[in-house]
């Protein structure tokens, strides 16, 4: 029973943000029964969306339990052009899982992915980009970059976040796309949505971790929004800002040596004037520091410290 619950949780996580009741995956029967691949293939080839939906639900349940159903990949790909939103969502989930294993078959759906980047549903647009970036075939790297460039300007923060996640994928696939990836990161850094910034900094760390010139215009914004970003995004931004601070700010603990004072010529004085002058000289000597003055803390450095201070109370130990 515990294994069944774990399997259901895995599917729930895979379709985060979707309505499980509408997809039908909240029904435990799909996890209990064992379907024959031949029967599923027939359902997938059917003209009925109802039969296709039933087959896809069974496939998703079987996949979550670790069963290899990649042999049905070519039949699933055919349903990528379906107008049924729930069916399309599950097809995309399946393609994301097996795209790297079935590259040739996945390439057949590239045109459909590009068309779905303009879909009115933000989940479809995001899934289309996620599948495209999961196909590790170098010859389509430029198409993936174009798709990311389009998605980074999308009206939906969810799609823009997906674009940020896709940047390291295409960079690892084709290092020749580095300059284009940096340009896209530069665009995403202008975003003020907290859900996007954390993912953008993660892409920055992967592609160009030393390009602090890209961070300069957005440094104060990142500091001020730090407390509102999700916990794992906070970890990425804190690590980046730590490197930024070490390279861009002077060490406040560094001592500035004092210049030696000129030697005063002794003056002959008597009476009260002599005693008063001696007292003033003793006070000056007591105020002097033989080690010199401390560096003044840069205002931007102080902003970083003040912005990071509330995160000491984070419930996530990685942030603390």
Short mmCIF file of C-alpha atoms in Angstrom, two decimals:
data_model
loop_
_atom_site.label_atom_id
_atom_site.label_comp_id
_atom_site.label_asym_id
_atom_site.label_seq_id
_atom_site.Cartn_x
_atom_site.Cartn_y
_atom_site.Cartn_z
CA UNK A 1 0.00 0.00 0.00
CA UNK A 2 2.92 2.32 0.73
CA UNK A 3 4.33 1.65 -2.73
CA UNK A 4 0.98 2.55 -4.25
CA UNK A 5 0.91 5.85 -2.35
CA UNK A 6 4.48 6.66 -3.40
CA UNK A 7 3.61 5.95 -7.03
CA UNK A 8 0.62 8.27 -6.86
CA UNK A 9 2.73 10.98 -5.25
CA UNK A 10 5.25 10.72 -8.07
CA UNK A 11 2.57 11.37 -10.67
CA UNK A 12 1.16 14.22 -8.59
CA UNK A 13 4.59 15.89 -8.50
CA UNK A 14 5.05 15.39 -12.25
CA UNK A 15 1.87 17.24 -13.04
CA UNK A 16 2.24 20.02 -10.50
CA UNK A 17 -0.24 22.80 -11.10
CA UNK A 18 -2.71 20.55 -12.93
CA UNK A 19 -6.13 19.39 -11.79
CA UNK A 20 -5.74 15.70 -10.94
CA UNK A 21 -9.50 15.11 -10.85
CA UNK A 22 -9.87 16.33 -14.42
CA UNK A 23 -7.00 14.14 -15.60
CA UNK A 24 -8.44 11.12 -13.84
CA UNK A 25 -5.16 10.16 -12.16
CA UNK A 26 -6.70 10.51 -8.71
CA UNK A 27 -8.31 7.10 -9.27
CA UNK A 28 -6.24 4.38 -7.57
CA UNK A 29 -7.62 1.77 -9.97
CA UNK A 30 -5.15 2.93 -12.60
CA UNK A 31 -2.33 1.96 -10.24
CA UNK A 32 -3.84 -1.36 -9.23
CA UNK A 33 -4.60 -2.83 -12.63
CA UNK A 34 -2.04 -4.16 -15.08
CA UNK A 35 -2.83 -3.27 -18.68
CA UNK A 36 -1.53 -5.08 -21.74
CA UNK A 37 0.62 -2.97 -24.05
CA UNK A 38 -1.23 -4.28 -27.10
CA UNK A 39 -4.55 -3.08 -25.70
CA UNK A 40 -3.05 0.32 -24.91
CA UNK A 41 -1.66 0.58 -28.42
CA UNK A 42 -5.11 -0.04 -29.89
CA UNK A 43 -6.63 2.62 -27.64
CA UNK A 44 -3.94 5.11 -28.63
CA UNK A 45 -4.69 4.47 -32.32
CA UNK A 46 -8.39 4.96 -31.72
CA UNK A 47 -10.29 8.01 -32.99
CA UNK A 48 -11.95 8.40 -29.62
CA UNK A 49 -10.38 10.89 -27.22
CA UNK A 50 -11.99 8.99 -24.36
CA UNK A 51 -10.09 5.80 -25.21
CA UNK A 52 -6.87 7.73 -25.71
CA UNK A 53 -7.28 9.44 -22.35
CA UNK A 54 -7.87 6.10 -20.65
CA UNK A 55 -4.76 4.65 -22.30
CA UNK A 56 -2.63 7.65 -21.33
CA UNK A 57 -3.77 7.48 -17.71
CA UNK A 58 -2.77 3.84 -17.57
CA UNK A 59 0.56 4.64 -19.21
CA UNK A 60 1.30 7.40 -16.70
CA UNK A 61 0.46 5.06 -13.82
CA UNK A 62 2.72 2.34 -15.26
CA UNK A 63 5.54 4.84 -15.82
CA UNK A 64 5.28 6.09 -12.23
CA UNK A 65 5.72 2.51 -11.02
CA UNK A 66 8.95 2.20 -13.02
CA UNK A 67 7.67 0.08 -15.89
CA UNK A 68 9.29 0.70 -19.28
CA UNK A 69 6.60 1.56 -21.83
CA UNK A 70 8.88 3.34 -24.29
CA UNK A 71 7.78 0.92 -27.03
CA UNK A 72 4.53 2.89 -27.24
CA UNK A 73 6.35 6.20 -27.76
CA UNK A 74 5.63 6.42 -31.55
CA UNK A 75 1.92 5.86 -30.89
CA UNK A 76 1.84 8.49 -28.14
CA UNK A 77 3.59 11.05 -30.36
CA UNK A 78 0.72 10.88 -32.85
CA UNK A 79 -1.61 12.31 -30.20
CA UNK A 80 0.49 15.43 -29.74
CA UNK A 81 -1.70 17.24 -32.28
CA UNK A 82 -4.85 16.51 -30.27
CA UNK A 83 -7.02 19.49 -29.39
CA UNK A 84 -8.06 17.85 -26.12
CA UNK A 85 -6.15 19.82 -23.48
CA UNK A 86 -6.05 17.07 -20.85
CA UNK A 87 -4.85 14.52 -23.38
CA UNK A 88 -2.19 16.89 -24.68
CA UNK A 89 -0.89 17.52 -21.13
CA UNK A 90 -0.38 13.82 -20.49
CA UNK A 91 1.19 13.28 -23.91
CA UNK A 92 3.70 16.04 -23.15
CA UNK A 93 4.46 14.50 -19.75
CA UNK A 94 5.14 11.18 -21.45
CA UNK A 95 7.33 12.81 -24.10
CA UNK A 96 9.39 14.65 -21.48
CA UNK A 97 10.05 11.34 -19.74
CA UNK A 98 11.13 9.43 -22.87
CA UNK A 99 12.34 12.17 -25.24
CA UNK A 100 16.02 11.48 -24.62
CA UNK A 101 15.57 7.73 -25.18
CA UNK A 102 13.43 8.11 -28.31
CA UNK A 103 15.08 11.05 -30.03
CA UNK A 104 14.18 10.16 -33.62
CA UNK A 105 10.50 9.73 -32.85
CA UNK A 106 10.47 12.94 -30.78
CA UNK A 107 11.89 14.88 -33.72
CA UNK A 108 8.75 14.07 -35.69
CA UNK A 109 6.76 16.27 -33.33
CA UNK A 110 9.01 19.34 -33.52
CA UNK A 111 6.55 21.23 -35.72
CA UNK A 112 3.76 20.53 -33.24
CA UNK A 113 5.91 21.80 -30.37
CA UNK A 114 6.68 25.02 -32.23
CA UNK A 115 3.00 25.52 -32.99
CA UNK A 116 2.07 24.95 -29.33
CA UNK A 117 4.47 27.67 -28.22
CA UNK A 118 1.72 30.04 -29.36
CA UNK A 119 -1.09 28.16 -27.59
CA UNK A 120 -3.44 30.21 -25.41
CA UNK A 121 -2.86 27.85 -22.46
CA UNK A 122 0.31 28.71 -20.53
CA UNK A 123 0.78 25.09 -19.42
CA UNK A 124 0.79 23.91 -23.02
CA UNK A 125 3.33 26.58 -23.99
CA UNK A 126 5.55 25.62 -21.06
CA UNK A 127 5.28 21.90 -21.75
CA UNK A 128 6.08 22.40 -25.42
CA UNK A 129 9.28 24.22 -24.52
CA UNK A 130 10.16 21.64 -21.85
CA UNK A 131 9.83 18.77 -24.32
CA UNK A 132 11.83 20.58 -27.01
CA UNK A 133 14.68 21.28 -24.59
CA UNK A 134 14.63 17.64 -23.45
CA UNK A 135 15.39 16.34 -26.96
CA UNK A 136 19.17 16.05 -26.91
CA UNK A 137 19.85 16.24 -30.62
CA UNK A 138 22.43 18.86 -31.53
CA UNK A 139 21.03 19.64 -34.96
CA UNK A 140 17.92 21.24 -33.41
CA UNK A 141 19.81 23.31 -30.82
CA UNK A 142 19.20 26.51 -32.81
CA UNK A 143 15.47 25.77 -32.92
CA UNK A 144 15.50 25.28 -29.16
CA UNK A 145 17.30 28.59 -28.65
CA UNK A 146 14.71 30.37 -30.81
CA UNK A 147 11.94 28.77 -28.75
CA UNK A 148 13.61 29.87 -25.49
CA UNK A 149 14.10 33.39 -26.83
CA UNK A 150 10.40 33.57 -27.67
CA UNK A 151 9.34 32.13 -24.31
CA UNK A 152 11.53 34.44 -22.23
CA UNK A 153 9.31 37.32 -23.40
CA UNK A 154 6.08 35.43 -22.70
CA UNK A 155 3.35 37.12 -20.66
CA UNK A 156 3.20 34.17 -18.24
CA UNK A 157 5.82 33.97 -15.43
CA UNK A 158 5.45 30.18 -15.51
CA UNK A 159 6.54 30.06 -19.15
CA UNK A 160 9.42 32.48 -18.52
CA UNK A 161 10.58 30.31 -15.62
CA UNK A 162 10.46 27.27 -17.90
CA UNK A 163 12.58 29.21 -20.40
CA UNK A 164 15.18 29.84 -17.68
CA UNK A 165 15.24 26.13 -16.86
CA UNK A 166 15.76 25.30 -20.54
CA UNK A 167 18.88 27.48 -20.90
CA UNK A 168 21.32 25.09 -19.15
CA UNK A 169 19.90 22.19 -21.18
CA UNK A 170 20.64 23.76 -24.54
CA UNK A 171 23.99 25.06 -23.29
CA UNK A 172 25.09 21.56 -22.24
CA UNK A 173 23.82 20.20 -25.54
CA UNK A 174 25.65 22.74 -27.73
CA UNK A 175 28.31 25.02 -26.22
CA UNK A 176 28.35 27.05 -29.42
CA UNK A 177 25.04 28.56 -28.31
CA UNK A 178 26.66 30.20 -25.28
CA UNK A 179 26.45 33.77 -26.63
CA UNK A 180 22.76 33.36 -27.40
CA UNK A 181 22.15 31.87 -23.96
CA UNK A 182 23.86 34.85 -22.32
CA UNK A 183 21.66 37.27 -24.27
CA UNK A 184 18.55 35.44 -23.06
CA UNK A 185 19.82 35.46 -19.47
CA UNK A 186 20.37 39.20 -19.82
CA UNK A 187 16.71 39.61 -20.83
CA UNK A 188 15.44 37.42 -17.98
CA UNK A 189 17.47 39.38 -15.42
CA UNK A 190 15.28 42.39 -16.15
CA UNK A 191 12.26 40.40 -14.89
CA UNK A 192 10.81 41.48 -11.54
CA UNK A 193 8.87 38.27 -10.93
CA UNK A 194 10.35 36.33 -8.02
CA UNK A 195 9.46 32.95 -9.54
CA UNK A 196 11.58 33.78 -12.59
CA UNK A 197 14.64 35.35 -10.96
CA UNK A 198 15.69 32.30 -8.94
CA UNK A 199 15.67 30.10 -12.04
CA UNK A 200 17.48 32.79 -14.04
CA UNK A 201 20.34 32.97 -11.54
CA UNK A 202 20.59 29.17 -11.63
CA UNK A 203 21.01 29.40 -15.41
CA UNK A 204 23.53 32.24 -14.93
CA UNK A 205 25.62 30.05 -12.60
CA UNK A 206 25.59 27.26 -15.17
CA UNK A 207 26.39 29.29 -18.28
CA UNK A 208 28.43 32.36 -17.26
CA UNK A 209 29.13 32.42 -13.49
CA UNK A 210 31.85 35.08 -13.79
CA UNK A 211 29.93 37.60 -15.91
CA UNK A 212 29.19 39.95 -13.02
CA UNK A 213 28.78 42.79 -15.49
CA UNK A 214 25.35 41.30 -16.19
CA UNK A 215 24.51 41.46 -12.48
CA UNK A 216 25.60 45.10 -11.87
CA UNK A 217 22.36 46.75 -13.14
CA UNK A 218 20.16 44.34 -11.17
CA UNK A 219 22.16 43.94 -7.96
CA UNK A 220 19.95 46.12 -5.74
CA UNK A 221 16.76 44.58 -7.16
CA UNK A 222 18.03 41.09 -6.35
CA UNK A 223 18.89 42.15 -2.81
CA UNK A 224 15.50 43.77 -2.17
CA UNK A 225 13.51 40.84 -3.62
CA UNK A 226 15.65 38.19 -1.94
CA UNK A 227 13.22 37.54 0.95
CA UNK A 228 10.28 37.02 -1.45
CA UNK A 229 11.96 34.46 -3.73
CA UNK A 230 11.34 30.74 -3.23
CA UNK A 231 13.76 28.94 -0.92
CA UNK A 232 15.82 27.16 -3.57
CA UNK A 233 16.01 30.35 -5.58
CA UNK A 234 17.31 32.06 -2.43
CA UNK A 235 20.09 29.48 -2.20
CA UNK A 236 21.15 30.14 -5.81
CA UNK A 237 21.04 33.92 -5.42
CA UNK A 238 22.87 33.91 -2.07
CA UNK A 239 25.69 31.82 -3.53
CA UNK A 240 25.96 34.17 -6.49
CA UNK A 241 25.86 37.31 -4.31
CA UNK A 242 28.52 35.83 -2.04
CA UNK A 243 30.87 35.52 -5.01
CA UNK A 244 29.80 38.96 -6.20
CA UNK A 245 30.57 40.56 -2.83
CA UNK A 246 34.00 38.96 -2.57
CA UNK A 247 35.03 40.27 -5.98
CA UNK A 248 33.27 43.64 -6.13
CA UNK A 249 33.56 45.04 -2.59
CA UNK A 250 36.63 45.94 -0.58
CA UNK A 251 37.27 43.98 2.60
CA UNK A 252 35.77 46.03 5.48
CA UNK A 253 38.18 44.36 7.91
CA UNK A 254 41.22 45.66 6.08
CA UNK A 255 43.19 48.22 8.08
CA UNK A 256 44.25 51.49 6.48
CA UNK A 257 47.65 52.40 7.97
CA UNK A 258 47.96 55.92 9.26
CA UNK A 259 50.54 58.32 7.98
CA UNK A 260 53.23 59.21 10.54
CA UNK A 261 52.72 62.52 12.24
CA UNK A 262 55.28 65.26 11.71
CA UNK A 263 57.67 65.75 14.62
CA UNK A 264 56.93 68.92 16.54
CA UNK A 265 59.75 71.14 17.67
CA UNK A 266 59.83 71.52 21.42
CA UNK A 267 58.76 74.88 22.73
CA UNK A 268 59.82 76.33 26.01
CA UNK A 269 56.82 77.29 28.08
CA UNK A 270 56.31 77.83 31.74
CA UNK A 271 53.46 77.89 34.20
CA UNK A 272 49.86 77.06 33.44
CA UNK A 273 50.27 77.17 29.63
CA UNK A 274 52.90 74.41 29.82
CA UNK A 275 50.66 72.09 31.89
CA UNK A 276 47.60 72.71 29.70
CA UNK A 277 49.54 71.86 26.52
CA UNK A 278 50.86 68.65 28.05
CA UNK A 279 47.31 67.57 28.94
CA UNK A 280 46.06 68.24 25.38
CA UNK A 281 48.97 66.25 23.90
CA UNK A 282 48.18 63.31 26.20
CA UNK A 283 44.53 63.35 25.05
CA UNK A 284 45.58 63.34 21.40
CA UNK A 285 47.93 60.42 21.99
CA UNK A 286 45.20 58.45 23.75
CA UNK A 287 42.86 58.97 20.76
CA UNK A 288 45.46 57.75 18.28
CA UNK A 289 45.24 54.15 17.03
CA UNK A 290 48.59 52.62 16.22
CA UNK A 291 46.90 50.20 13.81
CA UNK A 292 45.05 52.75 11.68
CA UNK A 293 41.41 53.11 10.60
CA UNK A 294 38.94 50.43 9.43
CA UNK A 295 37.55 50.50 5.88
CA UNK A 296 34.17 52.17 5.60
CA UNK A 297 31.41 49.67 4.67
CA UNK A 298 30.10 50.19 1.16
CA UNK A 299 26.33 51.04 1.09
CA UNK A 300 25.68 48.24 -1.42
CA UNK A 301 27.62 45.86 0.79
CA UNK A 302 25.47 46.88 3.74
CA UNK A 303 22.33 46.37 1.61
CA UNK A 304 23.38 42.79 0.94
CA UNK A 305 23.96 42.08 4.63
CA UNK A 306 20.64 43.63 5.65
CA UNK A 307 18.77 41.73 2.92
CA UNK A 308 20.31 38.40 3.91
CA UNK A 309 19.74 38.86 7.65
CA UNK A 310 16.02 37.83 7.67
CA UNK A 311 16.92 34.59 5.89
CA UNK A 312 18.58 33.35 9.08
CA UNK A 313 15.01 32.59 10.22
CA UNK A 314 14.23 30.51 7.10
CA UNK A 315 12.69 27.09 7.71
CA UNK A 316 14.98 25.69 5.03
CA UNK A 317 18.36 24.74 6.48
CA UNK A 318 20.00 25.14 3.06
CA UNK A 319 19.09 28.85 3.11
CA UNK A 320 20.36 29.34 6.67
#
